[in-house]
Amino acid sequence: MDNRIITVDSRDWSQPLQGLVSALEAGKVLYFPELRFELTPDESKLLRPDVRDEKSRNISLRNDGVLAGAAVQGEEQVRLAAMIGRFRSQACALIDAIAPAYKPALRLAPTSYRPAQVESRVQSWRADDRRLHVDAFPSRPNRGERILRVFTNLNPAGEPRVWRVGEAFEDIARRFVPRAKPYVAWQAKALKALHVTKSLRTEYDHLMLQLHDGMKGDLDYQRDCPQVTMPFPPGSTWVCYSDQTAHAVMSGQFMMEQTLHLAAERQVDPSANPLAILERQLGRKLT
Ligand code: SIN
Ligand code: FE
């Protein structure tokens, strides 16, 4: 397996970084071992699991400044929002430093803070991110729009966030597209009419869900496919297109995550993205 993780020596969120876009767009993980998200002493007090409302998976800061999923009030809540907001600014600066051409086309998603311990989560196989997968969301069709994510490990006890990173998207597609259930247009329309999906699930969205479920549901694949285990230490940051990079999280606690969306045609090389790869493989338009 070629190197799926590219290590970058940078300590500054906004220092321009040349020559990384093609690796990112090829589905590799850009790993910044020394790029630390600094916390103030007061913010460090927010590194405890009970800041999260047990009913929510994560704490998230929406673009309009509203904080969701937090169990703290008053001054602590203000501090939590400020901490997550500062991570958002730094994550956006990092993407601008890597891919300045993306800037006018990026669409910002909420920023999340994940204080829960990964190992103790109880979930269905489909929701279990400890299984290798590419990101695809049943209720949110995206018609090929990209999911670009920035992660940073904040763990105060020295615990890494341990990921597995799998094979290239072309190989995943070659393996799982032939097993995918066919797309049924009337079903997609019914799902939209019933508000199960927020917009029409295209054949692309259907296939991405089939890959997500196909990978997670195949325990032999989970065990035997080409993969590397990567412990991301506290104080490190990593970036990938999570709709393209096969990933799984095995353990860890306290992480920040920023998602940015990008129209597929606004990439530097649009022929490298999952939509283009799937369309080439099937020989037809999928959106
Ligand atoms: C995921 O996106 O599958 C989870 C990543 C993480 O929580 O580290
Ligand atoms: Fe994921």
mmCIF file of C-alpha atoms and ligand atoms in Angstrom:
data_model
loop_
_atom_site.group_PDB
_atom_site.id
_atom_site.type_symbol
_atom_site.label_atom_id
_atom_site.label_comp_id
_atom_site.label_asym_id
_atom_site.label_seq_id
_atom_site.Cartn_x
_atom_site.Cartn_y
_atom_site.Cartn_z
ATOM 1 C CA MET A 1 0.000 0.000 0.000
ATOM 2 C CA ASP A 2 1.391 3.423 -0.886
ATOM 3 C CA ASN A 3 1.785 5.923 1.910
ATOM 4 C CA ARG A 4 -1.692 7.006 2.997
ATOM 5 C CA ILE A 5 -0.434 9.525 5.573
ATOM 6 C CA ILE A 6 1.748 12.504 4.671
ATOM 7 C CA THR A 7 3.603 14.121 7.578
ATOM 8 C CA VAL A 8 3.967 17.900 7.414
ATOM 9 C CA ASP A 9 6.287 19.874 9.624
ATOM 10 C CA SER A 10 4.367 23.048 10.403
ATOM 11 C CA ARG A 11 3.714 24.779 13.717
ATOM 12 C CA ASP A 12 1.681 27.693 12.416
ATOM 13 C CA TRP A 13 -1.985 27.433 11.421
ATOM 14 C CA SER A 14 -1.732 30.150 8.780
ATOM 15 C CA GLN A 15 1.698 29.577 7.269
ATOM 16 C CA PRO A 16 1.236 28.980 3.498
ATOM 17 C CA LEU A 17 1.994 25.357 2.612
ATOM 18 C CA GLN A 18 2.753 24.472 -0.964
ATOM 19 C CA GLY A 19 2.457 21.165 -2.760
ATOM 20 C CA LEU A 20 -0.063 19.404 -0.508
ATOM 21 C CA VAL A 21 -3.295 19.759 -2.468
ATOM 22 C CA SER A 22 -2.696 16.845 -4.819
ATOM 23 C CA ALA A 23 -2.044 14.473 -1.898
ATOM 24 C CA LEU A 24 -5.152 15.755 -0.118
ATOM 25 C CA GLU A 25 -7.250 15.376 -3.276
ATOM 26 C CA ALA A 26 -5.813 11.873 -3.754
ATOM 27 C CA GLY A 27 -7.449 10.922 -0.456
ATOM 28 C CA LYS A 28 -4.362 10.980 1.757
ATOM 29 C CA VAL A 29 -4.325 12.185 5.346
ATOM 30 C CA LEU A 30 -2.200 15.294 5.940
ATOM 31 C CA TYR A 31 -0.707 14.864 9.400
ATOM 32 C CA PHE A 32 0.753 17.819 11.327
ATOM 33 C CA PRO A 33 2.470 16.332 14.415
ATOM 34 C CA GLU A 34 3.449 19.743 15.824
ATOM 35 C CA LEU A 35 0.367 21.772 14.993
ATOM 36 C CA ARG A 36 -1.171 22.285 18.406
ATOM 37 C CA PHE A 37 -4.459 23.942 19.284
ATOM 38 C CA GLU A 38 -3.460 25.935 22.366
ATOM 39 C CA LEU A 39 -5.885 26.229 25.273
ATOM 40 C CA THR A 40 -5.913 28.842 28.000
ATOM 41 C CA PRO A 41 -5.824 27.479 31.595
ATOM 42 C CA ASP A 42 -9.543 28.276 31.919
ATOM 43 C CA GLU A 43 -10.325 26.422 28.701
ATOM 44 C CA SER A 44 -8.372 23.376 29.902
ATOM 45 C CA LYS A 45 -11.006 23.053 32.632
ATOM 46 C CA LEU A 46 -13.499 22.251 29.850
ATOM 47 C CA LEU A 47 -11.648 19.007 29.065
ATOM 48 C CA ARG A 48 -14.080 16.841 31.000
ATOM 49 C CA PRO A 49 -16.845 14.604 29.668
ATOM 50 C CA ASP A 50 -19.703 16.171 31.633
ATOM 51 C CA VAL A 51 -19.617 19.389 29.591
ATOM 52 C CA ARG A 52 -21.574 17.385 27.003
ATOM 53 C CA ASP A 53 -25.298 16.827 27.229
ATOM 54 C CA GLU A 54 -25.663 13.028 27.391
ATOM 55 C CA LYS A 55 -28.393 13.150 24.753
ATOM 56 C CA SER A 56 -25.988 14.593 22.159
ATOM 57 C CA ARG A 57 -23.105 12.793 20.525
ATOM 58 C CA ASN A 58 -20.974 15.957 20.273
ATOM 59 C CA ILE A 59 -21.013 19.594 21.237
ATOM 60 C CA SER A 60 -21.342 21.773 18.167
ATOM 61 C CA LEU A 61 -21.042 25.433 17.404
ATOM 62 C CA ARG A 62 -23.255 26.492 14.534
ATOM 63 C CA ASN A 63 -22.271 29.190 12.075
ATOM 64 C CA ASP A 64 -24.749 31.590 13.684
ATOM 65 C CA GLY A 65 -22.903 31.212 17.007
ATOM 66 C CA VAL A 66 -25.475 28.932 18.666
ATOM 67 C CA LEU A 67 -23.958 26.179 20.806
ATOM 68 C CA ALA A 68 -25.732 22.806 20.802
ATOM 69 C CA GLY A 69 -25.195 19.692 22.904
ATOM 70 C CA ALA A 70 -23.525 21.399 25.873
ATOM 71 C CA ALA A 71 -24.493 20.716 29.492
ATOM 72 C CA VAL A 72 -22.824 23.843 30.934
ATOM 73 C CA GLN A 73 -24.345 27.254 31.525
ATOM 74 C CA GLY A 74 -23.399 30.881 31.923
ATOM 75 C CA GLU A 75 -19.773 31.866 31.872
ATOM 76 C CA GLU A 76 -18.618 28.316 31.184
ATOM 77 C CA GLN A 77 -20.858 28.084 28.176
ATOM 78 C CA VAL A 78 -19.472 31.373 26.815
ATOM 79 C CA ARG A 79 -15.937 30.083 27.307
ATOM 80 C CA LEU A 80 -16.787 26.793 25.578
ATOM 81 C CA ALA A 81 -18.254 28.617 22.571
ATOM 82 C CA ALA A 82 -15.190 30.869 22.362
ATOM 83 C CA MET A 83 -12.832 27.884 22.474
ATOM 84 C CA ILE A 84 -14.686 26.056 19.696
ATOM 85 C CA GLY A 85 -14.949 29.285 17.680
ATOM 86 C CA ARG A 86 -11.208 29.840 17.883
ATOM 87 C CA PHE A 87 -10.608 26.309 16.627
ATOM 88 C CA ARG A 88 -12.940 27.071 13.711
ATOM 89 C CA SER A 89 -10.836 30.121 12.756
ATOM 90 C CA GLN A 90 -7.592 28.167 12.962
ATOM 91 C CA ALA A 91 -8.958 25.202 11.010
ATOM 92 C CA CYS A 92 -10.167 27.566 8.269
ATOM 93 C CA ALA A 93 -6.772 29.304 8.239
ATOM 94 C CA LEU A 94 -5.085 25.925 7.796
ATOM 95 C CA ILE A 95 -7.263 25.023 4.801
ATOM 96 C CA ASP A 96 -6.564 28.458 3.277
ATOM 97 C CA ALA A 97 -2.851 27.835 3.823
ATOM 98 C CA ILE A 98 -3.035 24.439 2.083
ATOM 99 C CA ALA A 99 -5.511 25.243 -0.693
ATOM 100 C CA PRO A 100 -5.959 29.003 -1.195
ATOM 101 C CA ALA A 101 -7.908 28.330 -4.408
ATOM 102 C CA TYR A 102 -10.726 26.732 -2.374
ATOM 103 C CA LYS A 103 -11.413 29.856 -0.324
ATOM 104 C CA PRO A 104 -14.263 31.475 -2.314
ATOM 105 C CA ALA A 105 -15.995 28.105 -2.769
ATOM 106 C CA LEU A 106 -15.928 26.676 0.756
ATOM 107 C CA ARG A 107 -19.110 26.214 2.740
ATOM 108 C CA LEU A 108 -18.629 25.991 6.467
ATOM 109 C CA ALA A 109 -20.403 23.336 8.539
ATOM 110 C CA PRO A 110 -20.771 23.491 12.343
ATOM 111 C CA THR A 111 -17.628 22.938 14.418
ATOM 112 C CA SER A 112 -17.640 20.049 16.843
ATOM 113 C CA TYR A 113 -15.977 19.316 20.159
ATOM 114 C CA ARG A 114 -15.975 15.620 21.080
ATOM 115 C CA PRO A 115 -15.277 15.076 24.785
ATOM 116 C CA ALA A 116 -16.641 11.505 24.895
ATOM 117 C CA GLN A 117 -14.454 8.427 25.176
ATOM 118 C CA VAL A 118 -14.574 6.544 21.869
ATOM 119 C CA GLU A 119 -14.143 3.067 23.385
ATOM 120 C CA SER A 120 -17.195 3.327 25.646
ATOM 121 C CA ARG A 121 -19.742 4.290 22.976
ATOM 122 C CA VAL A 122 -22.465 1.724 22.324
ATOM 123 C CA GLN A 123 -23.761 1.842 18.772
ATOM 124 C CA SER A 124 -25.305 -0.118 15.930
ATOM 125 C CA TRP A 125 -22.809 -1.469 13.366
ATOM 126 C CA ARG A 126 -23.912 1.180 10.883
ATOM 127 C CA ALA A 127 -23.226 4.053 13.278
ATOM 128 C CA ASP A 128 -20.030 2.491 14.630
ATOM 129 C CA ASP A 129 -17.101 4.594 13.455
ATOM 130 C CA ARG A 130 -14.688 2.014 14.859
ATOM 131 C CA ARG A 131 -15.311 0.212 11.576
ATOM 132 C CA LEU A 132 -13.487 1.487 8.489
ATOM 133 C CA HIS A 133 -15.759 3.601 6.289
ATOM 134 C CA VAL A 134 -16.010 6.597 4.016
ATOM 135 C CA ASP A 135 -18.366 9.292 5.296
ATOM 136 C CA ALA A 136 -21.867 9.334 3.793
ATOM 137 C CA PHE A 137 -24.987 10.469 5.614
ATOM 138 C CA PRO A 138 -28.420 8.901 5.015
ATOM 139 C CA SER A 139 -30.483 12.044 5.580
ATOM 140 C CA ARG A 140 -28.126 14.516 3.892
ATOM 141 C CA PRO A 141 -27.585 13.822 0.180
ATOM 142 C CA ASN A 142 -24.765 15.973 -1.203
ATOM 143 C CA ARG A 143 -24.640 15.208 -4.979
ATOM 144 C CA GLY A 144 -20.865 14.956 -4.935
ATOM 145 C CA GLU A 145 -20.138 17.950 -2.727
ATOM 146 C CA ARG A 146 -16.970 17.184 -0.792
ATOM 147 C CA ILE A 147 -16.547 16.613 2.961
ATOM 148 C CA LEU A 148 -13.215 18.090 4.035
ATOM 149 C CA ARG A 149 -12.339 17.725 7.723
ATOM 150 C CA VAL A 150 -9.769 19.128 10.114
ATOM 151 C CA PHE A 151 -9.186 17.280 13.410
ATOM 152 C CA THR A 152 -7.045 18.079 16.434
ATOM 153 C CA ASN A 153 -6.402 15.956 19.514
ATOM 154 C CA LEU A 154 -6.730 17.858 22.825
ATOM 155 C CA ASN A 155 -6.331 14.958 25.239
ATOM 156 C CA PRO A 156 -4.812 16.253 28.504
ATOM 157 C CA ALA A 157 -3.652 12.816 29.725
ATOM 158 C CA GLY A 158 -1.349 12.056 26.809
ATOM 159 C CA GLU A 159 -3.788 9.641 25.123
ATOM 160 C CA PRO A 160 -3.579 9.475 21.349
ATOM 161 C CA ARG A 161 -6.623 9.387 19.107
ATOM 162 C CA VAL A 162 -6.070 6.096 17.362
ATOM 163 C CA TRP A 163 -7.305 5.797 13.786
ATOM 164 C CA ARG A 164 -7.087 3.142 11.158
ATOM 165 C CA VAL A 165 -6.676 4.415 7.606
ATOM 166 C CA GLY A 166 -7.661 2.090 4.778
ATOM 167 C CA GLU A 167 -7.037 1.628 1.077
ATOM 168 C CA ALA A 168 -7.508 4.168 -1.738
ATOM 169 C CA PHE A 169 -11.025 5.083 -2.874
ATOM 170 C CA GLU A 170 -10.505 3.496 -6.332
ATOM 171 C CA ASP A 171 -9.854 0.154 -4.638
ATOM 172 C CA ILE A 172 -12.849 0.519 -2.337
ATOM 173 C CA ALA A 173 -15.069 1.358 -5.315
ATOM 174 C CA ARG A 174 -13.734 -1.580 -7.338
ATOM 175 C CA ARG A 175 -14.524 -3.915 -4.457
ATOM 176 C CA PHE A 176 -17.894 -2.625 -3.260
ATOM 177 C CA VAL A 177 -19.668 -1.066 -6.281
ATOM 178 C CA PRO A 178 -20.295 -4.509 -7.857
ATOM 179 C CA ARG A 179 -22.025 -5.553 -4.595
ATOM 180 C CA ALA A 180 -24.149 -2.405 -4.301
ATOM 181 C CA LYS A 181 -27.932 -2.630 -4.459
ATOM 182 C CA PRO A 182 -29.324 -0.865 -7.540
ATOM 183 C CA TYR A 183 -30.521 2.722 -7.280
ATOM 184 C CA VAL A 184 -34.319 3.020 -7.419
ATOM 185 C CA ALA A 185 -35.454 6.498 -8.493
ATOM 186 C CA TRP A 186 -39.007 6.246 -7.108
ATOM 187 C CA GLN A 187 -37.665 5.204 -3.706
ATOM 188 C CA ALA A 188 -35.394 8.240 -3.653
ATOM 189 C CA LYS A 189 -38.405 10.449 -4.446
ATOM 190 C CA ALA A 190 -40.457 8.807 -1.698
ATOM 191 C CA LEU A 191 -37.671 9.323 0.859
ATOM 192 C CA LYS A 192 -37.630 13.007 -0.011
ATOM 193 C CA ALA A 193 -41.435 13.320 0.110
ATOM 194 C CA LEU A 194 -41.410 11.683 3.559
ATOM 195 C CA HIS A 195 -38.609 14.047 4.681
ATOM 196 C CA VAL A 196 -36.354 11.087 5.444
ATOM 197 C CA THR A 197 -33.813 12.873 3.253
ATOM 198 C CA LYS A 198 -33.377 16.648 3.197
ATOM 199 C CA SER A 199 -33.098 16.635 -0.614
ATOM 200 C CA LEU A 200 -33.260 14.033 -3.379
ATOM 201 C CA ARG A 201 -30.871 11.124 -2.861
ATOM 202 C CA THR A 202 -29.035 10.870 -6.177
ATOM 203 C CA GLU A 203 -27.447 7.700 -7.523
ATOM 204 C CA TYR A 204 -24.121 9.102 -6.285
ATOM 205 C CA ASP A 205 -25.506 9.478 -2.742
ATOM 206 C CA HIS A 206 -26.997 5.995 -2.920
ATOM 207 C CA LEU A 207 -23.671 4.479 -3.988
ATOM 208 C CA MET A 208 -21.741 6.329 -1.276
ATOM 209 C CA LEU A 209 -24.135 4.928 1.351
ATOM 210 C CA GLN A 210 -23.729 1.477 -0.172
ATOM 211 C CA LEU A 211 -19.939 1.811 0.128
ATOM 212 C CA HIS A 212 -20.254 3.067 3.726
ATOM 213 C CA ASP A 213 -22.546 0.191 4.709
ATOM 214 C CA GLY A 214 -20.740 -2.382 2.566
ATOM 215 C CA MET A 215 -17.443 -1.627 4.277
ATOM 216 C CA LYS A 216 -18.833 -1.471 7.813
ATOM 217 C CA GLY A 217 -20.915 -4.613 7.350
ATOM 218 C CA ASP A 218 -18.044 -6.790 6.101
ATOM 219 C CA LEU A 219 -16.017 -8.027 9.059
ATOM 220 C CA ASP A 220 -13.541 -9.928 6.866
ATOM 221 C CA TYR A 221 -12.851 -6.704 4.986
ATOM 222 C CA GLN A 222 -12.474 -4.812 8.266
ATOM 223 C CA ARG A 223 -9.858 -7.293 9.416
ATOM 224 C CA ASP A 224 -8.008 -8.109 6.198
ATOM 225 C CA CYS A 225 -8.084 -5.031 3.956
ATOM 226 C CA PRO A 226 -4.924 -2.969 3.459
ATOM 227 C CA GLN A 227 -4.773 -0.568 6.396
ATOM 228 C CA VAL A 228 -2.468 1.278 8.756
ATOM 229 C CA THR A 229 -3.056 2.103 12.413
ATOM 230 C CA MET A 230 -2.185 5.675 13.276
ATOM 231 C CA PRO A 231 -2.099 7.076 16.831
ATOM 232 C CA PHE A 232 -2.534 10.857 16.562
ATOM 233 C CA PRO A 233 -0.947 12.256 19.738
ATOM 234 C CA PRO A 234 -2.308 15.191 21.742
ATOM 235 C CA GLY A 235 -1.058 18.424 20.198
ATOM 236 C CA SER A 236 -1.320 17.083 16.654
ATOM 237 C CA THR A 237 -3.704 17.962 13.831
ATOM 238 C CA TRP A 238 -4.752 16.058 10.715
ATOM 239 C CA VAL A 239 -6.794 16.829 7.610
ATOM 240 C CA CYS A 240 -8.530 14.595 5.063
ATOM 241 C CA TYR A 241 -11.445 14.303 2.675
ATOM 242 C CA SER A 242 -13.469 11.943 4.845
ATOM 243 C CA ASP A 243 -15.841 11.020 1.981
ATOM 244 C CA GLN A 244 -12.800 9.554 0.190
ATOM 245 C CA THR A 245 -10.300 8.448 2.847
ATOM 246 C CA ALA A 246 -11.279 5.164 4.505
ATOM 247 C CA HIS A 247 -11.024 5.794 8.248
ATOM 248 C CA ALA A 248 -12.022 4.339 11.610
ATOM 249 C CA VAL A 249 -11.515 5.666 15.125
ATOM 250 C CA MET A 250 -10.469 3.004 17.636
ATOM 251 C CA SER A 251 -9.850 4.991 20.812
ATOM 252 C CA GLY A 252 -9.327 8.430 22.254
ATOM 253 C CA GLN A 253 -11.104 11.275 23.990
ATOM 254 C CA PHE A 254 -11.257 15.066 23.565
ATOM 255 C CA MET A 255 -11.006 16.162 19.954
ATOM 256 C CA MET A 256 -12.049 19.150 17.877
ATOM 257 C CA GLU A 257 -13.356 18.745 14.357
ATOM 258 C CA GLN A 258 -14.226 21.205 11.606
ATOM 259 C CA THR A 259 -16.050 20.195 8.432
ATOM 260 C CA LEU A 260 -15.863 22.285 5.269
ATOM 261 C CA HIS A 261 -17.827 21.518 2.134
ATOM 262 C CA LEU A 262 -16.565 22.141 -1.363
ATOM 263 C CA ALA A 263 -18.382 21.696 -4.682
ATOM 264 C CA ALA A 264 -16.686 18.810 -6.526
ATOM 265 C CA GLU A 265 -15.922 20.972 -9.563
ATOM 266 C CA ARG A 266 -14.078 23.525 -7.415
ATOM 267 C CA GLN A 267 -11.275 21.133 -6.560
ATOM 268 C CA VAL A 268 -7.880 21.723 -8.127
ATOM 269 C CA ASP A 269 -8.201 18.317 -9.861
ATOM 270 C CA PRO A 270 -11.880 17.341 -10.051
ATOM 271 C CA SER A 271 -11.011 14.070 -11.803
ATOM 272 C CA ALA A 272 -9.643 12.687 -8.497
ATOM 273 C CA ASN A 273 -12.848 12.896 -6.456
ATOM 274 C CA PRO A 274 -15.282 10.091 -5.560
ATOM 275 C CA LEU A 275 -17.959 11.321 -7.988
ATOM 276 C CA ALA A 276 -15.512 11.262 -10.916
ATOM 277 C CA ILE A 277 -14.077 7.896 -9.851
ATOM 278 C CA LEU A 278 -17.524 6.302 -9.567
ATOM 279 C CA GLU A 279 -18.714 7.852 -12.861
ATOM 280 C CA ARG A 280 -15.627 6.538 -14.647
ATOM 281 C CA GLN A 281 -16.111 3.103 -13.199
ATOM 282 C CA LEU A 282 -19.790 2.910 -14.144
ATOM 283 C CA GLY A 283 -19.540 4.857 -17.388
ATOM 284 C CA ARG A 284 -22.479 7.153 -16.644
ATOM 285 C CA LYS A 285 -23.517 10.329 -14.844
ATOM 286 C CA LEU A 286 -24.557 9.750 -11.237
ATOM 287 C CA THR A 287 -26.087 13.124 -10.288
HETATM 288 C C1 SIN B 1 -15.305 9.586 12.052
HETATM 289 O O1 SIN B 1 -15.389 10.591 11.340
HETATM 290 O O2 SIN B 1 -15.595 8.495 11.592
HETATM 291 C C2 SIN B 1 -14.884 9.695 13.510
HETATM 292 C C3 SIN B 1 -13.576 10.360 13.662
HETATM 293 C C4 SIN B 1 -13.188 10.530 15.118
HETATM 294 O O3 SIN B 1 -14.097 10.666 15.954
HETATM 295 O O4 SIN B 1 -11.992 10.550 15.404
HETATM 296 FE FE FE B 2 -16.295 9.064 9.594
#
